[in-house]
Each structure stands twice: as structure tokens, then as C-alpha cells.
PDB file of C-alpha atoms in Angstrom:
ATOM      1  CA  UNK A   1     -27.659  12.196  39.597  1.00 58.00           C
ATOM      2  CA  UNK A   2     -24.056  13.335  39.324  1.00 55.00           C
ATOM      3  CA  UNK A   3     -22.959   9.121  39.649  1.00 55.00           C
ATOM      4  CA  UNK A   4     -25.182   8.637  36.281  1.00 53.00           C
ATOM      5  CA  UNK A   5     -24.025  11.950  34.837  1.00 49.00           C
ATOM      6  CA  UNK A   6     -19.901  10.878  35.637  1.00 51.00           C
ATOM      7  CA  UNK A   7     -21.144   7.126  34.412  1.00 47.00           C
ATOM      8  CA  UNK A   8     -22.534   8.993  30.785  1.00 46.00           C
ATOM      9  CA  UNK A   9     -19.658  10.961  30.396  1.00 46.00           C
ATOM     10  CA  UNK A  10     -16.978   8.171  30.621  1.00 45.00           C
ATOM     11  CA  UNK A  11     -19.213   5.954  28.583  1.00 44.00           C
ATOM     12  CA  UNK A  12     -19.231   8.547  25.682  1.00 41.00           C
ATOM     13  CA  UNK A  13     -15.576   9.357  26.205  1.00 44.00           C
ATOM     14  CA  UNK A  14     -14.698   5.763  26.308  1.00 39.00           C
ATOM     15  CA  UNK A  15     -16.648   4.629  22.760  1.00 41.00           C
ATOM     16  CA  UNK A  16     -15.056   7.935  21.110  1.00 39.00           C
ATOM     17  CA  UNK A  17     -11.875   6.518  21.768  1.00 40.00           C
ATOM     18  CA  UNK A  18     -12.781   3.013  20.735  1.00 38.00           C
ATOM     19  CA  UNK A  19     -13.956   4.674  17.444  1.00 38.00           C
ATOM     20  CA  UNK A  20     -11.056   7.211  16.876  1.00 38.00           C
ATOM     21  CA  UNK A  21      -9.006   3.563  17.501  1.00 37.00           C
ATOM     22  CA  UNK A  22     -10.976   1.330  14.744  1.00 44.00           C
ATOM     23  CA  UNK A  23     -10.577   4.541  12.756  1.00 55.00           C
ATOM     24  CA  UNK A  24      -6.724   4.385  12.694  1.00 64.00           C
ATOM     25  CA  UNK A  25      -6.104   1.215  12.421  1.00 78.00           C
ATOM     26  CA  UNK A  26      -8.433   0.545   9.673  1.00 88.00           C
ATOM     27  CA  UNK A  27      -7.991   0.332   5.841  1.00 90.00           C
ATOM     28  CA  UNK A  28     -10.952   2.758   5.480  1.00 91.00           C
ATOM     29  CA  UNK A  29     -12.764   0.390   3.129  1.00 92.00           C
ATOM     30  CA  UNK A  30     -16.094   0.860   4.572  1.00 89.00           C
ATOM     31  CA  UNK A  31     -15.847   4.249   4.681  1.00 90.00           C
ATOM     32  CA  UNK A  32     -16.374   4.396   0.872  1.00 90.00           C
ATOM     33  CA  UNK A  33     -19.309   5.405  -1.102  1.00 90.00           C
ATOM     34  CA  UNK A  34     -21.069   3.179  -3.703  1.00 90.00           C
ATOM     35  CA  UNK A  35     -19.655   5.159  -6.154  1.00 86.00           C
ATOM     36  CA  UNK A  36     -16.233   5.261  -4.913  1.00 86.00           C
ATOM     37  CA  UNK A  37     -16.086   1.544  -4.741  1.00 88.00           C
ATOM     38  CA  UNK A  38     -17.243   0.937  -8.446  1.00 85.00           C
ATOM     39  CA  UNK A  39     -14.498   3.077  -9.377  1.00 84.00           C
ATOM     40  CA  UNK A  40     -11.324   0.487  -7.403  1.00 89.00           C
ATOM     41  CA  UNK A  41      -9.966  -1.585 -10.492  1.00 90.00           C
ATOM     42  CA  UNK A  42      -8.902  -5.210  -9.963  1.00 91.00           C
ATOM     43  CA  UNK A  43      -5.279  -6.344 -10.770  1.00 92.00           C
ATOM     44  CA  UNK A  44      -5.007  -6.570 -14.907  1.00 88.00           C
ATOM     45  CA  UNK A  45      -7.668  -3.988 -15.426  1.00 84.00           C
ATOM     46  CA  UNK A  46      -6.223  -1.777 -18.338  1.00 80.00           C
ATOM     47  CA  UNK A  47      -4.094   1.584 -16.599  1.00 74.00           C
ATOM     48  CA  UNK A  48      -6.196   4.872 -16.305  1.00 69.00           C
ATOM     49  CA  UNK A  49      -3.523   7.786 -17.081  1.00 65.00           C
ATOM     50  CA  UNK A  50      -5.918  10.358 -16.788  1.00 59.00           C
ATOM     51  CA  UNK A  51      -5.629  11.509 -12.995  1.00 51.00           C
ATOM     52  CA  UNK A  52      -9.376  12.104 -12.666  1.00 57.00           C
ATOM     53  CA  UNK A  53     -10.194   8.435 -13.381  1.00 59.00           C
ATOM     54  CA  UNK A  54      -6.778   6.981 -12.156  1.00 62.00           C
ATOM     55  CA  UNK A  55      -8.169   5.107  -8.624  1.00 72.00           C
ATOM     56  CA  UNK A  56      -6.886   2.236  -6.670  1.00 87.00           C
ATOM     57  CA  UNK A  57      -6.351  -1.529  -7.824  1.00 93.00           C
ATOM     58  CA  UNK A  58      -7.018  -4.271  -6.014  1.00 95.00           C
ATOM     59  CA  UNK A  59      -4.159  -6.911  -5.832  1.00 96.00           C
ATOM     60  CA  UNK A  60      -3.216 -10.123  -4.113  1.00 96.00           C
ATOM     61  CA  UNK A  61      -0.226 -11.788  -2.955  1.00 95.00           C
ATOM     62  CA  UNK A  62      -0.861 -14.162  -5.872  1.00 95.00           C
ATOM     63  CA  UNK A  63      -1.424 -11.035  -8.636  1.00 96.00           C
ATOM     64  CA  UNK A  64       2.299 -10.357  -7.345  1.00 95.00           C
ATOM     65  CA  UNK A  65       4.231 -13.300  -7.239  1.00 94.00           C
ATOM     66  CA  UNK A  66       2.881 -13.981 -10.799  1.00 92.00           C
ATOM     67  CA  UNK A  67       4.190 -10.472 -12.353  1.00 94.00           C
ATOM     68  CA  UNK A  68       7.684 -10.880 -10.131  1.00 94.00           C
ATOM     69  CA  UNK A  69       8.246 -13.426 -12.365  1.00 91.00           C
ATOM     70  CA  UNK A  70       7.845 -11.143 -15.616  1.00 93.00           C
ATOM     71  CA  UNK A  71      10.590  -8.707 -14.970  1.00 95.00           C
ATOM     72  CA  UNK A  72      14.269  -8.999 -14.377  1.00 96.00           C
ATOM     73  CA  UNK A  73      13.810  -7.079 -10.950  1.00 97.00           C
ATOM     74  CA  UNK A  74      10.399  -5.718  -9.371  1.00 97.00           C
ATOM     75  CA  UNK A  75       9.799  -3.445  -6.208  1.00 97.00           C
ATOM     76  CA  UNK A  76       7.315  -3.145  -3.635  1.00 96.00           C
ATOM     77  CA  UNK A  77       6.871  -0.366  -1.959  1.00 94.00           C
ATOM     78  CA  UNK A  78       4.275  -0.185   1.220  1.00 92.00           C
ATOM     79  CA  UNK A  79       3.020   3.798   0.905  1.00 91.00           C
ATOM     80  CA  UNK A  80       1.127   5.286   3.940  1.00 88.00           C
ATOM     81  CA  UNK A  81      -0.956   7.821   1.878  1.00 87.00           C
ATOM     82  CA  UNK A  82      -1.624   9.863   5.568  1.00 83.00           C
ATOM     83  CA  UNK A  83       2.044   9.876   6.854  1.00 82.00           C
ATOM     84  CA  UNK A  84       3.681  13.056   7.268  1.00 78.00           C
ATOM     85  CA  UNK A  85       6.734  11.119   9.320  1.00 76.00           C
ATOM     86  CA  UNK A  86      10.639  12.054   8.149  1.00 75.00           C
ATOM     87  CA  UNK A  87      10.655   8.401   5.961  1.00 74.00           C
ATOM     88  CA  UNK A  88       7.422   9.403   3.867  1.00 83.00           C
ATOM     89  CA  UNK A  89       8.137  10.965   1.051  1.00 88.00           C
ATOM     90  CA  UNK A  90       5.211  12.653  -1.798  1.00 87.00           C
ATOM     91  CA  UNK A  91       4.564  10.487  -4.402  1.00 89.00           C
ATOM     92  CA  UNK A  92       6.328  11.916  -6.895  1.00 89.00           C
ATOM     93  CA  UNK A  93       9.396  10.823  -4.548  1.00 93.00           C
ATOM     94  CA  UNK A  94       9.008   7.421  -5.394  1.00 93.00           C
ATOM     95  CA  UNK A  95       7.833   8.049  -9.509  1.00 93.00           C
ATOM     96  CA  UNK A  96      11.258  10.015 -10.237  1.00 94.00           C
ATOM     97  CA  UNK A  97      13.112   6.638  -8.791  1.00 96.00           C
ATOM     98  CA  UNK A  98      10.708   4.448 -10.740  1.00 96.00           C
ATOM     99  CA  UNK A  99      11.264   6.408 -13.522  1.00 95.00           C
ATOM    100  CA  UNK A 100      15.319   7.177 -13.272  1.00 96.00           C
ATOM    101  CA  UNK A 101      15.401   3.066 -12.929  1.00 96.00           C
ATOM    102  CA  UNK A 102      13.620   2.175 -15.760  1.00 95.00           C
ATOM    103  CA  UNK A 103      16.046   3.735 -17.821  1.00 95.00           C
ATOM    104  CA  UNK A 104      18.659   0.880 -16.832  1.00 95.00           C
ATOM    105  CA  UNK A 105      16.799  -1.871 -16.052  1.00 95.00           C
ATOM    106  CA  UNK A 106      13.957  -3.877 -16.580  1.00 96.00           C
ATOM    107  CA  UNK A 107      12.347  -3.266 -12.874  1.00 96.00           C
ATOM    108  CA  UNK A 108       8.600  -2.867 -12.139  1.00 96.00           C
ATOM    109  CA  UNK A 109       7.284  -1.214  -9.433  1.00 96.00           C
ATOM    110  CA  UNK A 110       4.322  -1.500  -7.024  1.00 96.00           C
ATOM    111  CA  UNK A 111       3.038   1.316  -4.938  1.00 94.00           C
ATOM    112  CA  UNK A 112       1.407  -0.795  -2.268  1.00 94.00           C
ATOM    113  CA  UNK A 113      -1.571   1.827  -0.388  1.00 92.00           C
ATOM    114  CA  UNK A 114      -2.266   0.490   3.167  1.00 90.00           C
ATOM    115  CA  UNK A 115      -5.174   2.978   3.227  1.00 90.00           C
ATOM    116  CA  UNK A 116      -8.383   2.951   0.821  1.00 90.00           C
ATOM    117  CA  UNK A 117      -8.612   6.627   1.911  1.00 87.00           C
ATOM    118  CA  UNK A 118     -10.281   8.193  -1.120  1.00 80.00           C
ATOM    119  CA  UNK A 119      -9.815  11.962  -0.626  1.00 82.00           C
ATOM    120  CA  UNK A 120      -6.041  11.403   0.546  1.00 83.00           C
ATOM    121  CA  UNK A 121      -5.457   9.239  -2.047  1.00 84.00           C
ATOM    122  CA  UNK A 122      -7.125  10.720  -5.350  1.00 80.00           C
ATOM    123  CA  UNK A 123      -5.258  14.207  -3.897  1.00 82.00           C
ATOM    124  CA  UNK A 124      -1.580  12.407  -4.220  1.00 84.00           C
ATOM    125  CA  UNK A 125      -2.028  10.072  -7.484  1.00 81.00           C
ATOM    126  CA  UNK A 126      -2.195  13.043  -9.207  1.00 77.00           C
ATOM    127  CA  UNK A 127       1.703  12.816  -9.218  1.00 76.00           C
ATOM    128  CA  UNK A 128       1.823   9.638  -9.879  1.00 84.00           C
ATOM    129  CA  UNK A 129       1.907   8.391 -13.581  1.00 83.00           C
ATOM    130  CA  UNK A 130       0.967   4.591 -13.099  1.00 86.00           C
ATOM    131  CA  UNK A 131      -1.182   2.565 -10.867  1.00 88.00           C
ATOM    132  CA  UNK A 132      -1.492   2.752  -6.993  1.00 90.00           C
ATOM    133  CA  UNK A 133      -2.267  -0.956  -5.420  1.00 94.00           C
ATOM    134  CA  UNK A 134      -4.043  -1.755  -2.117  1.00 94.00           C
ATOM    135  CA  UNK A 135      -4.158  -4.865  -0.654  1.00 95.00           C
ATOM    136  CA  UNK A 136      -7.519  -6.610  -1.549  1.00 95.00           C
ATOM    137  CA  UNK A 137     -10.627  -6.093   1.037  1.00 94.00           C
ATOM    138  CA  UNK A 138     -12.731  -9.356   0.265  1.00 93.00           C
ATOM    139  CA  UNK A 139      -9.465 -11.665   0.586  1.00 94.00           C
ATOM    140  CA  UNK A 140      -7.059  -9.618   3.587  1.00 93.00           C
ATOM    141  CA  UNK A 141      -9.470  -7.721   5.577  1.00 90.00           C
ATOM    142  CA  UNK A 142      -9.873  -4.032   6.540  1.00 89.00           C
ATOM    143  CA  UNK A 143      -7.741  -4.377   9.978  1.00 90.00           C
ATOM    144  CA  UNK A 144      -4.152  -2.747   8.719  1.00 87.00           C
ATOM    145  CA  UNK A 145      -1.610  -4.944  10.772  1.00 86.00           C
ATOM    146  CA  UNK A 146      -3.906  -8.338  10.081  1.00 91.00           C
ATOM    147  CA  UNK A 147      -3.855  -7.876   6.120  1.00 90.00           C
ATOM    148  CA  UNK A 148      -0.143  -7.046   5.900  1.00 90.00           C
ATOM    149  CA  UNK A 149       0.358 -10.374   7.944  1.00 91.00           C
ATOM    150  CA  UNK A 150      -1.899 -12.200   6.100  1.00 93.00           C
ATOM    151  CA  UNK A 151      -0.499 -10.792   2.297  1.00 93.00           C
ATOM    152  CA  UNK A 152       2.810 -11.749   3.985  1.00 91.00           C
ATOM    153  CA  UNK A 153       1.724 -15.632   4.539  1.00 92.00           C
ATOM    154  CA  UNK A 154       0.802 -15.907   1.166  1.00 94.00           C
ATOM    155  CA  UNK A 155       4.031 -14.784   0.129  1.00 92.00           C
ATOM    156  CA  UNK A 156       5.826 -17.001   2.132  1.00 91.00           C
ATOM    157  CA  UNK A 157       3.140 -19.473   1.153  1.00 92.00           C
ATOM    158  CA  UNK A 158       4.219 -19.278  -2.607  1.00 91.00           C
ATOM    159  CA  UNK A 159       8.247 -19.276  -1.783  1.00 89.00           C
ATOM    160  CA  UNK A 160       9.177 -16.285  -0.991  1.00 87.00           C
ATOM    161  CA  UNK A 161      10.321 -17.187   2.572  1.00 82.00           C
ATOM    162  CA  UNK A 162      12.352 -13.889   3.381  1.00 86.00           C
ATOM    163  CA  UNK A 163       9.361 -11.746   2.674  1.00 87.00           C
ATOM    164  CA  UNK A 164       8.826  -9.451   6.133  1.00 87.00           C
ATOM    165  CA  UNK A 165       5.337  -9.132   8.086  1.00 83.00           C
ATOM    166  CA  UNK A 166       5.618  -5.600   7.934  1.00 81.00           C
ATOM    167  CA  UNK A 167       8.257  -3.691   5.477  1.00 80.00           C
ATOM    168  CA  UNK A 168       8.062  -0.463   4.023  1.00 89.00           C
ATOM    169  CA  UNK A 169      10.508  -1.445   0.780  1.00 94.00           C
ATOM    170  CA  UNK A 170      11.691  -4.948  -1.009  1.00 95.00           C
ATOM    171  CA  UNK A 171      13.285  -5.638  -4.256  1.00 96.00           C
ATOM    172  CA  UNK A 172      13.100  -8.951  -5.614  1.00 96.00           C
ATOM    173  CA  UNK A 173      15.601 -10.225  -8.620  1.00 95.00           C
ATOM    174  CA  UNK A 174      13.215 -12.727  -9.926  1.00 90.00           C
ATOM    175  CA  UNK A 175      12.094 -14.643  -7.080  1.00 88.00           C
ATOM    176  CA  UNK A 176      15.017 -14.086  -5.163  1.00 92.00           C
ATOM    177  CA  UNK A 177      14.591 -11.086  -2.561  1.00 93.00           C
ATOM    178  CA  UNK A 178      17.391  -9.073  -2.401  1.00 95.00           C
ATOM    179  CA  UNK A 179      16.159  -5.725  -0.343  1.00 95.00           C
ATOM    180  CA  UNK A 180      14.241  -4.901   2.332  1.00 94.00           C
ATOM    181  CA  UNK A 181      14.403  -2.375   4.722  1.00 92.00           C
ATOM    182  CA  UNK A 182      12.282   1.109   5.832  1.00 89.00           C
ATOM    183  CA  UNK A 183      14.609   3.428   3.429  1.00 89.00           C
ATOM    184  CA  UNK A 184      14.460   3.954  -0.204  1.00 94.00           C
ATOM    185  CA  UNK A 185      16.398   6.015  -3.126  1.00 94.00           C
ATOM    186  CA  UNK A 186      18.135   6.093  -6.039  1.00 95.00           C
ATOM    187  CA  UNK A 187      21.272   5.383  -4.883  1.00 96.00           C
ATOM    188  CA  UNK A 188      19.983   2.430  -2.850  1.00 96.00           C
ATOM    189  CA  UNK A 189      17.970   0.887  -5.876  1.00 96.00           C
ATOM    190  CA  UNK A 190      21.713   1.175  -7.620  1.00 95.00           C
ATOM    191  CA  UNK A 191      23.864  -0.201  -5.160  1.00 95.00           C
ATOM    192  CA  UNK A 192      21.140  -2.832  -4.483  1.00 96.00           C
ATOM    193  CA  UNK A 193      21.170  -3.665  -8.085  1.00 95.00           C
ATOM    194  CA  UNK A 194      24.807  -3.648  -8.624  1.00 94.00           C
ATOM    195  CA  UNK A 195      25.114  -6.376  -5.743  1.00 95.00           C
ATOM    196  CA  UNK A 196      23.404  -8.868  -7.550  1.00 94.00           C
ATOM    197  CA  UNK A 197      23.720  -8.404 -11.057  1.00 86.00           C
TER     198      UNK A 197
END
């Protein structure tokens, strides 16, 4: 009896772990309610400034090449809405250097979620004043390493052979990248700018 009760125990112990495991390393996707998936928006849906309706957008590697090419300079940053580490900043981090270099230049900016985590997420965008991406479910996948690979292929598919497998910031000049690395300010976006003016 105690073999089978030892055998039980490691069994349960042993799929917990597998879950907790697919649970962290998952882009929560199909942990969303009906409802919670009508409200994503797909790239070029119209922007939602009111915070109660303002939910994620769907985008592709395609969706971005085509608007790098729109603007004199565009960044991507890859946010990790449940990261508490000493590089993750709060949202409104990143919207006061959106906003301070908008001012100078004509950059755009996208806010790349690796997480379709809907309470975490709806919680931060509230400072936030413009659209939070993730990377499309039906086309990359809900396995967090596999779709950043995969979003980076494309890229790289397109032209845009410097583009990283995993990266936390870039800044392209039109299709030229000329940033990427795992740190991000004001001063960075500036000297980054002023290199290749």
C-alpha cells in the first residue's frame, strides 16, 4: 500500500510541475474567456483611448515591417507584463520616452506583450496612452520562446537580417536597424538617434 501511495504522490507532484511549467512558458492565450478574446483587436483596428476598452492587438511580423517603413525611425519594445526584474520598468516608463521622443522626431513605437495575461495586462495599460501589441496566436503559437523565434524568421525573412531571436529593445531608421540591446531610456533613444541621423 505505501509503494502505490509513494507512486500517487510523485505522480501528482510530477504533473503539478509539468503544469506550473506549460504555465510559465506560455502566452496565456487559452487561458482567456470568450469574452476576453472578442475584445483582442487586430493590427489597423481604430485605437481605443478609453482604458476600460483599450485591450491587446494582434500583430505580425508583416503588420511591422509594413509600418517601419512609414516613419523616419520606429521602436520595438518586447514588455514582460509579469516581470518585476531590475530591467522592467511600469508602463508609464516606456510612454514618458515615447512621448519625450515624439517631440523631436518622427519615431513610432510598439509595445510588444509576450503575455496575453488579461488581468496583468488590463491593470498596467491603464498608463499607457496608445496600443499594447502581442504577437499573433493563430500565426506564432502560444509557446513564448517558439513565437519570438518564429516572429524573428519572418523578420529576417522580409530583410531585416540583424533582427535578434530574442531582444528586449530595437530601433530601426527605416529598414535599417540601428539598436538593440536589453536597456532602454531617453538618453539612449538620443544618442542612438544622433548616431545615425
Amino acid at each position: 500500500m505505501k509503494k502505490y501511495a509513494s507512486l500517487l504522490f510523485i505522480t501528482v507532484c510530477l504533473s503539478s510541475c509539468f503544469n506550473f511549467y506549460i504555465a510559465i512558458n506560455d502566452t496565456d492565450y487559452y487561458y482567456l474567456k470568450d469574452e476576453q478574446r472578442a475584445e483582442l483587436r487586430q493590427f489597423g483596428d481604430p485605437y481605443i483611448p478609453d482604458s476600460n476598452g483599450h485591450y491587446l492587438v494582434e500583430i505580425t511580423a508583416k503588420d511591422v515591417c509594413a509600418s517601419i517603413l512609414e516613419h523616419t525611425y520606429t521602436w520595438l519594445h518586447h514588455w514582460v507584463p509579469y516581470c518585476s526584474g531590475e530591467n522592467c520598468k511600469p508602463l508609464f516608463y516606456y510612454n514618458n520616452i515615447i512621448k519625450t521622443q515624439e517631440q523631436k522626431e518622427d519615431i513610432q513605437m510598439f509595445l510588444i506583450s509576450n503575455s496575453y495575461e488579461y488581468k496583468t495586462v488590463k491593470k498596467q495599460v491603464k498608463n499607457f496612452d496608445r496600443d499594447v501589441y502581442v504577437l499573433k496566436n493563430d500565426r506564432y503559437g502560444h509557446k513564448v520562446g517558439k513565437n519570438s523565434k518564429a516572429f524573428a524568421k519572418e523578420m529576417h525573412d522580409a530583410g531585416y537580417f540583424d533582427v535578434p531571436t530574442f531582444w528586449s529593445d530595437m530601433i530601426f531608421k527605416g529598414d535599417s536597424l540601428i539598436y538593440k540591446g536589453n536597456l532602454i531610456s531617453n538618453a539612449i533613444v538620443d544618442s542612438v538617434i544622433a548616431a545615425n541621423m
